[in-house]
CSV table of C-alpha atoms in Angstrom, one decimal:
chain,number,residue,atom,x,y,z
A,1185,MET,CA,179.6,54.4,11.7
A,1186,CYS,CA,182.2,55.8,14.3
A,1187,GLY,CA,185.3,58.0,15.1
A,1188,ILE,CA,188.5,55.9,16.6
A,1189,LEU,CA,191.4,58.3,17.6
A,1190,GLY,CA,195.3,57.2,18.9
A,1191,CYS,CA,198.5,58.4,19.9
A,1192,VAL,CA,202.1,56.5,19.8
A,1193,GLY,CA,204.8,58.1,21.4
A,1194,GLN,CA,205.7,59.5,25.0
A,1195,LEU,CA,202.5,61.3,25.6
A,1196,ASP,CA,202.6,64.4,26.1
A,1197,PHE,CA,199.1,65.8,26.8
A,1198,ASP,CA,196.2,64.1,29.3
A,1199,LEU,CA,192.8,62.6,29.8
A,1200,GLU,CA,190.9,65.1,29.9
A,1201,ARG,CA,192.4,67.0,26.4
A,1202,PHE,CA,192.3,63.3,24.8
A,1203,SER,CA,188.4,63.3,25.7
A,1204,GLN,CA,187.8,66.5,24.5
A,1205,ALA,CA,190.1,65.3,21.3
A,1206,ASN,CA,187.8,62.4,21.2
A,1207,ASN,CA,184.1,63.9,21.7
A,1208,LEU,CA,185.2,66.3,18.6
A,1209,MET,CA,183.8,63.0,17.0
A,1210,SER,CA,180.6,62.5,18.6
A,1211,HIS,CA,178.3,63.1,15.2
A,1212,ARG,CA,180.5,59.5,14.7
A,1213,GLY,CA,178.9,57.7,17.3
A,1214,PRO,CA,176.4,59.3,19.4
A,1215,ASP,CA,176.5,55.9,21.1
A,1216,GLY,CA,178.9,55.7,23.6
A,1217,SER,CA,182.5,56.8,24.5
A,1218,GLY,CA,186.3,54.6,25.9
A,1219,VAL,CA,189.9,55.4,26.3
A,1220,TRP,CA,192.0,52.6,26.6
A,1221,LYS,CA,195.6,53.8,27.9
A,1222,ASN,CA,198.7,51.5,28.7
A,1223,GLU,CA,200.3,51.7,32.1
A,1224,ASN,CA,204.3,53.5,30.6
A,1225,ASN,CA,202.3,55.9,29.4
A,1226,GLU,CA,203.0,55.5,25.7
A,1227,VAL,CA,199.4,54.3,23.5
A,1228,ILE,CA,196.5,55.8,24.1
A,1229,LEU,CA,193.2,54.7,22.2
A,1230,GLY,CA,189.6,56.4,21.8
A,1231,HIS,CA,186.9,55.4,20.6
A,1232,ARG,CA,183.0,57.4,19.9
A,1233,ARG,CA,179.8,54.6,19.0
A,1234,LEU,CA,177.7,54.3,17.0
A,1235,SER,CA,175.4,50.5,17.8
A,1236,ILE,CA,174.3,49.1,14.9
A,1237,LEU,CA,175.5,45.0,16.3
A,1238,GLU,CA,175.5,44.3,19.5
A,1239,LEU,CA,173.7,47.3,21.2
A,1240,SER,CA,174.6,47.0,25.3
A,1241,SER,CA,178.7,47.5,26.5
A,1242,LYS,CA,179.3,43.6,24.9
A,1243,GLY,CA,180.2,45.9,22.2
A,1244,SER,CA,182.2,48.9,24.0
A,1245,GLN,CA,185.2,50.0,22.5
A,1246,PRO,CA,188.2,49.8,23.1
A,1247,MET,CA,188.0,46.2,23.5
A,1248,GLN,CA,190.6,43.8,24.1
A,1249,SER,CA,191.3,40.5,22.8
A,1250,ARG,CA,190.1,37.1,24.7
A,1251,SER,CA,193.8,36.4,25.2
A,1252,ASN,CA,194.6,40.0,26.2
A,1253,ARG,CA,197.4,40.8,23.7
A,1254,PHE,CA,195.4,43.0,21.2
A,1255,VAL,CA,193.6,46.2,21.8
A,1256,ILE,CA,190.9,47.8,18.6
A,1257,SER,CA,189.9,51.4,18.6
A,1258,TYR,CA,187.9,50.2,14.8
A,1259,ASN,CA,184.9,51.7,12.6
A,1260,GLY,CA,182.9,49.8,9.9
A,1261,GLU,CA,181.1,47.0,9.8
A,1262,ILE,CA,182.2,43.7,8.3
A,1263,TYR,CA,179.8,41.4,6.8
A,1264,ASN,CA,180.9,38.3,6.5
A,1265,HIS,CA,181.9,38.1,10.2
A,1266,LEU,CA,179.3,35.2,10.8
A,1267,GLU,CA,181.0,33.6,8.9
A,1268,ILE,CA,184.3,34.2,9.8
A,1269,ARG,CA,183.2,32.9,13.8
A,1270,GLU,CA,181.6,29.5,12.4
A,1271,LYS,CA,185.0,29.0,11.0
A,1272,LEU,CA,187.2,29.8,14.4
A,1273,GLU,CA,184.2,27.5,16.5
A,1274,LYS,CA,185.5,24.9,13.7
A,1275,GLU,CA,189.3,25.6,13.8
A,1276,PHE,CA,189.2,26.0,17.3
A,1277,SER,CA,186.5,24.2,19.0
A,1278,PHE,CA,186.7,26.1,22.4
A,1279,LEU,CA,185.8,29.4,21.4
A,1280,ALA,CA,181.8,28.3,20.9
A,1281,ASN,CA,180.0,28.9,24.0
A,1282,SER,CA,183.2,32.0,25.1
A,1283,TRP,CA,181.8,34.9,23.0
A,1284,LYS,CA,180.5,37.7,25.5
A,1285,GLY,CA,178.5,39.5,22.1
A,1286,ASN,CA,177.4,39.6,19.2
A,1287,SER,CA,179.8,42.0,18.1
A,1288,ASP,CA,181.6,42.2,14.6
A,1289,THR,CA,184.5,43.8,17.1
A,1290,GLU,CA,184.9,41.1,18.6
A,1291,THR,CA,185.3,38.2,15.9
A,1292,ILE,CA,188.0,41.2,14.0
A,1293,LEU,CA,189.5,40.3,17.3
A,1294,ALA,CA,189.2,36.6,17.2
A,1295,CYS,CA,190.8,36.1,14.1
A,1296,LEU,CA,193.3,38.5,15.0
A,1297,ASP,CA,194.3,36.2,17.9
A,1298,SER,CA,194.0,33.5,16.6
A,1299,TYR,CA,195.7,34.0,12.4
A,1300,GLY,CA,197.6,37.1,13.3
A,1301,ILE,CA,196.9,40.4,11.0
A,1302,LYS,CA,197.8,39.6,7.4
A,1303,LYS,CA,195.7,36.6,7.3
A,1304,THR,CA,192.4,38.2,9.2
A,1305,LEU,CA,193.2,41.4,7.1
A,1306,ASN,CA,192.6,38.3,4.2
A,1307,LEU,CA,189.2,37.2,6.0
A,1308,LEU,CA,187.7,40.4,6.5
A,1309,THR,CA,184.9,41.6,4.1
A,1310,GLY,CA,183.2,44.8,4.6
A,1311,MET,CA,184.8,48.5,4.5
A,1312,PHE,CA,186.0,49.4,7.4
A,1313,SER,CA,189.4,51.1,9.5
A,1314,PHE,CA,190.8,50.5,12.8
A,1315,ALA,CA,193.9,50.1,15.0
A,1316,VAL,CA,195.7,47.4,17.1
A,1317,TRP,CA,198.2,47.7,19.5
A,1318,ASP,CA,199.8,44.4,20.2
A,1319,LYS,CA,200.6,44.4,23.6
A,1320,PHE,CA,203.7,41.1,23.1
A,1321,ASP,CA,205.2,42.8,20.6
A,1322,ASN,CA,204.5,46.9,21.9
A,1323,LYS,CA,203.7,47.6,17.7
A,1324,LEU,CA,200.6,49.2,16.1
A,1325,TYR,CA,198.9,48.3,13.5
A,1326,LEU,CA,196.7,50.6,11.3
A,1327,ALA,CA,194.3,48.9,8.4
A,1328,ARG,CA,191.4,50.4,6.2
A,1329,ASP,CA,188.9,48.6,4.3
A,1330,ARG,CA,189.8,47.2,0.3
A,1331,ILE,CA,188.5,50.4,-1.1
A,1332,GLY,CA,188.6,53.2,1.6
A,1333,GLU,CA,185.2,53.3,2.3
A,1334,LYS,CA,185.8,54.6,5.9
A,1335,PRO,CA,188.6,57.3,6.5
A,1336,LEU,CA,192.4,57.3,8.4
A,1337,TYR,CA,194.5,59.8,8.8
A,1338,LEU,CA,197.9,59.1,10.5
A,1339,SER,CA,200.0,62.4,11.5
A,1340,PHE,CA,203.8,62.2,12.4
A,1341,LEU,CA,205.0,64.5,15.0
A,1342,LYS,CA,208.0,64.9,16.8
A,1343,GLY,CA,208.7,61.2,18.0
A,1344,ARG,CA,205.3,60.4,18.3
A,1345,LEU,CA,202.4,58.6,15.4
A,1346,TYR,CA,198.7,60.1,16.2
A,1347,PHE,CA,196.0,58.3,13.8
A,1348,SER,CA,192.0,59.3,14.1
A,1349,SER,CA,188.8,59.3,11.4
A,1350,GLU,CA,189.5,62.7,11.1
A,1351,LEU,CA,191.8,65.2,10.5
A,1352,LYS,CA,190.4,68.2,13.7
A,1353,ALA,CA,190.8,65.6,16.5
A,1354,ILE,CA,194.4,65.8,15.7
A,1355,LYS,CA,195.1,68.7,15.3
A,1356,PHE,CA,193.3,69.3,18.8
A,1357,LEU,CA,194.9,66.8,20.4
A,1358,SER,CA,198.2,67.3,19.3
A,1359,LYS,CA,198.9,71.6,20.6
A,1360,GLU,CA,201.6,71.6,17.7
A,1361,LYS,CA,200.0,73.5,14.9
A,1362,LEU,CA,199.9,71.8,11.6
A,1363,LYS,CA,201.6,73.5,9.0
A,1364,ILE,CA,199.8,73.3,5.5
A,1365,SER,CA,201.4,71.3,3.2
A,1366,ALA,CA,202.5,73.5,0.0
A,1367,ASP,CA,202.4,70.0,-2.3
A,1368,SER,CA,198.9,69.3,-1.6
A,1369,LEU,CA,197.7,73.2,-2.1
A,1370,GLY,CA,198.7,72.5,-5.2
A,1371,LEU,CA,197.4,69.2,-5.6
A,1372,PHE,CA,194.1,70.5,-4.4
A,1373,PHE,CA,194.2,73.8,-7.3
A,1374,LYS,CA,195.0,70.7,-9.9
A,1375,TYR,CA,191.8,68.4,-9.1
A,1376,ASN,CA,189.6,69.8,-7.1
A,1377,TYR,CA,190.5,67.7,-4.8
A,1378,ILE,CA,193.6,65.8,-2.5
A,1379,PRO,CA,194.6,62.4,-3.6
A,1380,PHE,CA,195.7,60.0,-1.8
A,1381,PRO,CA,198.1,59.3,0.5
A,1382,TYR,CA,198.6,62.6,1.0
A,1383,SER,CA,196.1,65.1,3.1
A,1384,ILE,CA,196.3,69.2,3.7
A,1385,TYR,CA,199.0,69.1,6.7
A,1386,GLU,CA,202.2,68.7,6.2
A,1387,ASN,CA,203.9,65.3,7.4
A,1388,THR,CA,200.5,63.9,7.6
A,1389,PHE,CA,198.7,61.3,5.0
A,1390,LYS,CA,195.3,59.3,4.3
A,1391,LEU,CA,196.4,55.5,4.7
A,1392,GLU,CA,196.2,54.3,1.4
A,1393,PRO,CA,192.8,51.4,0.8
A,1394,GLY,CA,193.9,48.2,1.0
A,1395,THR,CA,197.3,49.3,3.3
A,1396,PHE,CA,197.9,48.1,6.9
A,1397,LEU,CA,200.5,50.1,8.9
A,1398,GLU,CA,203.2,48.0,11.1
A,1399,ILE,CA,205.5,50.8,13.8
A,1400,THR,CA,207.0,50.6,17.2
A,1401,PRO,CA,207.5,53.4,18.9
A,1402,GLN,CA,211.5,52.8,18.6
A,1403,GLN,CA,210.6,52.8,14.2
A,1404,ILE,CA,208.4,55.9,15.6
A,1405,LYS,CA,211.5,58.0,17.0
A,1406,ASN,CA,214.3,56.8,14.6
A,1407,LEU,CA,212.3,58.9,11.3
A,1408,SER,CA,213.3,61.6,10.2
A,1409,PHE,CA,211.7,64.3,8.9
A,1410,PRO,CA,210.0,65.5,6.6
A,1411,ILE,CA,208.5,61.9,6.2
A,1412,LYS,CA,207.7,60.8,3.2
A,1413,PHE,CA,205.2,58.4,2.4
A,1414,ASN,CA,206.9,56.7,-0.2
A,1415,ASP,CA,209.9,56.1,1.9
A,1416,LEU,CA,207.3,54.0,4.3
A,1417,LYS,CA,206.1,51.6,1.8
A,1418,GLU,CA,209.8,51.0,0.9
A,1419,LYS,CA,211.0,50.9,5.0
A,1420,GLU,CA,207.4,48.1,4.5
A,1421,ILE,CA,205.6,50.1,7.4
A,1422,ILE,CA,203.0,50.3,5.4
A,1423,LYS,CA,202.5,47.1,3.4
A,1424,ASN,CA,199.8,46.5,0.8
A,1425,TYR,CA,197.3,43.3,2.0
A,1426,TRP,CA,195.5,43.5,-1.6
A,1427,LYS,CA,195.6,45.1,-5.1
A,1428,LEU,CA,192.6,45.8,-7.1
A,1429,GLU,CA,195.6,45.1,-10.5
A,1430,ASP,CA,195.5,42.0,-9.2
A,1431,VAL,CA,192.0,41.6,-8.9
A,1432,LEU,CA,191.3,42.6,-12.0
A,1433,THR,CA,194.1,40.3,-13.9
A,1434,THR,CA,192.3,36.9,-12.2
A,1435,SER,CA,188.7,38.6,-13.4
A,1436,SER,CA,189.9,38.8,-17.0
A,1437,GLN,CA,190.6,35.2,-17.2
A,1438,LYS,CA,187.3,34.4,-15.9
A,1439,LEU,CA,184.5,36.7,-19.1
A,1440,PHE,CA,181.2,35.5,-19.5
A,1441,LYS,CA,180.5,33.5,-22.7
A,1442,THR,CA,177.0,35.7,-22.7
A,1443,LYS,CA,175.1,38.7,-22.0
A,1444,GLU,CA,172.3,35.9,-19.6
A,1445,GLU,CA,175.5,34.8,-18.0
A,1446,ALA,CA,176.6,38.0,-17.2
A,1447,ILE,CA,173.4,39.2,-16.1
A,1448,TYR,CA,172.7,36.1,-14.0
A,1449,GLU,CA,176.2,36.1,-12.6
A,1450,ILE,CA,175.8,39.8,-11.5
A,1451,GLU,CA,172.2,39.2,-10.0
A,1452,LYS,CA,173.4,36.8,-7.9
A,1453,GLY,CA,176.9,38.3,-6.8
A,1454,LEU,CA,174.6,41.6,-6.2
A,1455,THR,CA,171.9,40.1,-4.3
A,1456,LYS,CA,174.5,38.8,-2.0
A,1457,ALA,CA,176.8,41.6,-1.1
A,1458,VAL,CA,172.9,43.5,-0.6
A,1459,LYS,CA,171.8,40.3,2.0
A,1460,SER,CA,175.3,40.5,3.9
A,1461,GLN,CA,174.7,44.3,4.5
A,1462,LEU,CA,171.3,43.7,6.3
A,1463,ILE,CA,172.7,42.3,9.2
A,1464,SER,CA,171.8,44.8,12.1
A,1465,ASP,CA,170.5,45.5,15.5
A,1466,VAL,CA,168.9,48.3,14.6
A,1467,PRO,CA,166.2,49.3,11.9
A,1468,LEU,CA,167.9,49.7,8.0
A,1469,GLY,CA,166.9,52.6,5.3
A,1470,ALA,CA,168.6,53.5,2.6
A,1471,PHE,CA,169.3,56.9,0.1
A,1472,LEU,CA,167.6,56.6,-2.8
A,1473,SER,CA,168.4,58.9,-5.4
A,1474,GLY,CA,166.6,57.0,-8.6
A,1475,GLY,CA,169.7,56.4,-10.0
A,1476,ILE,CA,170.8,53.3,-11.5
A,1477,ASP,CA,173.0,52.1,-8.6
A,1478,SER,CA,170.5,53.4,-5.8
A,1479,SER,CA,167.7,51.6,-7.1
A,1480,VAL,CA,168.9,48.6,-7.8
A,1481,ILE,CA,170.3,47.7,-4.2
A,1482,VAL,CA,166.8,49.5,-3.2
A,1483,ALA,CA,165.3,46.2,-5.5
A,1484,LEU,CA,167.7,43.7,-4.6
A,1485,MET,CA,166.4,44.9,-0.6
A,1486,GLN,CA,162.7,45.4,-1.1
A,1487,LYS,CA,163.5,41.7,-2.8
A,1488,GLN,CA,164.9,39.8,0.2
A,1489,SER,CA,162.6,41.9,2.9
A,1490,ASN,CA,159.4,41.1,3.9
A,1491,ARG,CA,157.9,44.4,4.9
A,1492,LYS,CA,159.1,47.4,3.1
A,1493,VAL,CA,162.1,49.1,3.3
A,1494,LYS,CA,162.6,52.5,4.6
A,1495,THR,CA,163.6,54.3,2.1
A,1496,PHE,CA,165.0,58.6,2.4
A,1497,THR,CA,165.4,61.5,-0.8
A,1498,ILE,CA,166.7,65.0,-0.1
A,1499,GLY,CA,164.7,67.1,-2.4
A,1500,PHE,CA,165.5,70.2,-4.3
A,1501,ASN,CA,162.5,73.0,-5.8
A,1502,GLU,CA,165.6,73.7,-8.6
A,1503,ILE,CA,164.1,71.2,-11.6
A,1504,ASN,CA,167.8,71.1,-12.7
A,1505,TYR,CA,169.5,69.8,-9.4
A,1506,ASN,CA,166.5,67.8,-8.3
A,1507,GLU,CA,166.2,64.0,-8.5
A,1508,ALA,CA,163.5,63.5,-5.7
A,1509,GLU,CA,160.9,62.7,-9.1
A,1510,TYR,CA,162.5,59.9,-9.7
A,1511,ALA,CA,163.3,58.2,-6.8
A,1512,LYS,CA,159.1,58.5,-6.3
A,1513,LYS,CA,159.0,56.8,-9.0
A,1514,VAL,CA,161.5,54.4,-8.3
A,1515,ALA,CA,159.6,53.5,-4.5
A,1516,LEU,CA,156.0,53.6,-6.0
A,1517,HIS,CA,157.4,50.8,-9.0
A,1518,LEU,CA,158.8,49.0,-5.4
A,1519,GLY,CA,156.2,49.8,-2.6
A,1520,THR,CA,158.7,50.9,-0.3
A,1521,ASP,CA,158.3,53.4,2.8
A,1522,HIS,CA,159.3,56.6,1.1
A,1523,THR,CA,160.4,59.8,2.6
A,1524,GLU,CA,160.7,62.6,2.0
A,1525,LEU,CA,163.2,66.0,2.4
A,1526,TYR,CA,163.1,69.6,0.0
A,1527,ILE,CA,165.5,71.5,1.1
A,1528,THR,CA,165.7,75.5,0.1
A,1529,PRO,CA,168.8,77.4,-0.6
A,1530,GLU,CA,168.1,79.0,2.9
A,1531,GLN,CA,168.6,75.7,4.8
A,1532,ALA,CA,171.8,74.8,3.3
A,1533,MET,CA,173.2,78.2,3.7
A,1534,ASP,CA,172.3,77.6,6.9
A,1535,VAL,CA,173.9,74.6,7.8
A,1536,ILE,CA,177.3,75.8,6.8
A,1537,SER,CA,179.9,77.7,9.2
């Protein structure tokens, strides 16, 4: 994973403070950090990098597009980015020899240059959240993947919009004390978690899965407080580019005729999904619990690998909580390179501040 951070509006902090906030997410991206700020001190983007694709500085962020129009800070992985590159090269032949590196970040930027935000989002298959500043239109885009695998928080405070992978970076950067939302507190006690789009703080939200935000600095200044999430959707500041309901409606028209057909199609789909996620410039492994989901994924990984897949399991000495024995049986059956780590209650308590 990586960490993204930024602010749009007249900035009231210096680069040192922003870097400190950015570094609060160093655990998300231990391999590097970067900051980009525009000339009129109105936009700043930060990034903490975990290198998966393109390990060199050619994958560093924030990254600017070939046209110099877009700047991106991005967290995630685009599994079909090589297919997208092929599509771009067919449609825009000059791109074939113009790539600076092999990162999926550069692929996203080339898509934005070529197609714009909506078509780009519809082309991407993967897990992601990103912030993009459009220099030409003086506009910010924030986007989140279809299912919401990667987090993205946004907070409106005094004519500014802060956004980040983690709330603590916003809290540190804003200087203004974020106030606990009584409504969110009620949701927490009701559900044992806070459902999106809400967060624990007032005027602060989680961007919903399958949506993107499009906003200018002037629109941010004109917003009235307290911010209501539904108002952002009604004003089309936040828009859907994908809905699960639409997929279900389409899928219901393609029912399987037999059990064998269903098994074949599901295995084909899962195999394709797993294969697309095996593209990496660093070693890959998998958490294995011994349950159905992780066992199927590891089985399909091993089926497509010419070496033993590395699998990892956390075990507990308390029988009622321990799945390690099931995982060991699966690992032995599949022939993986398996590692177990048994954790004691004392070790668990030591990492809780």
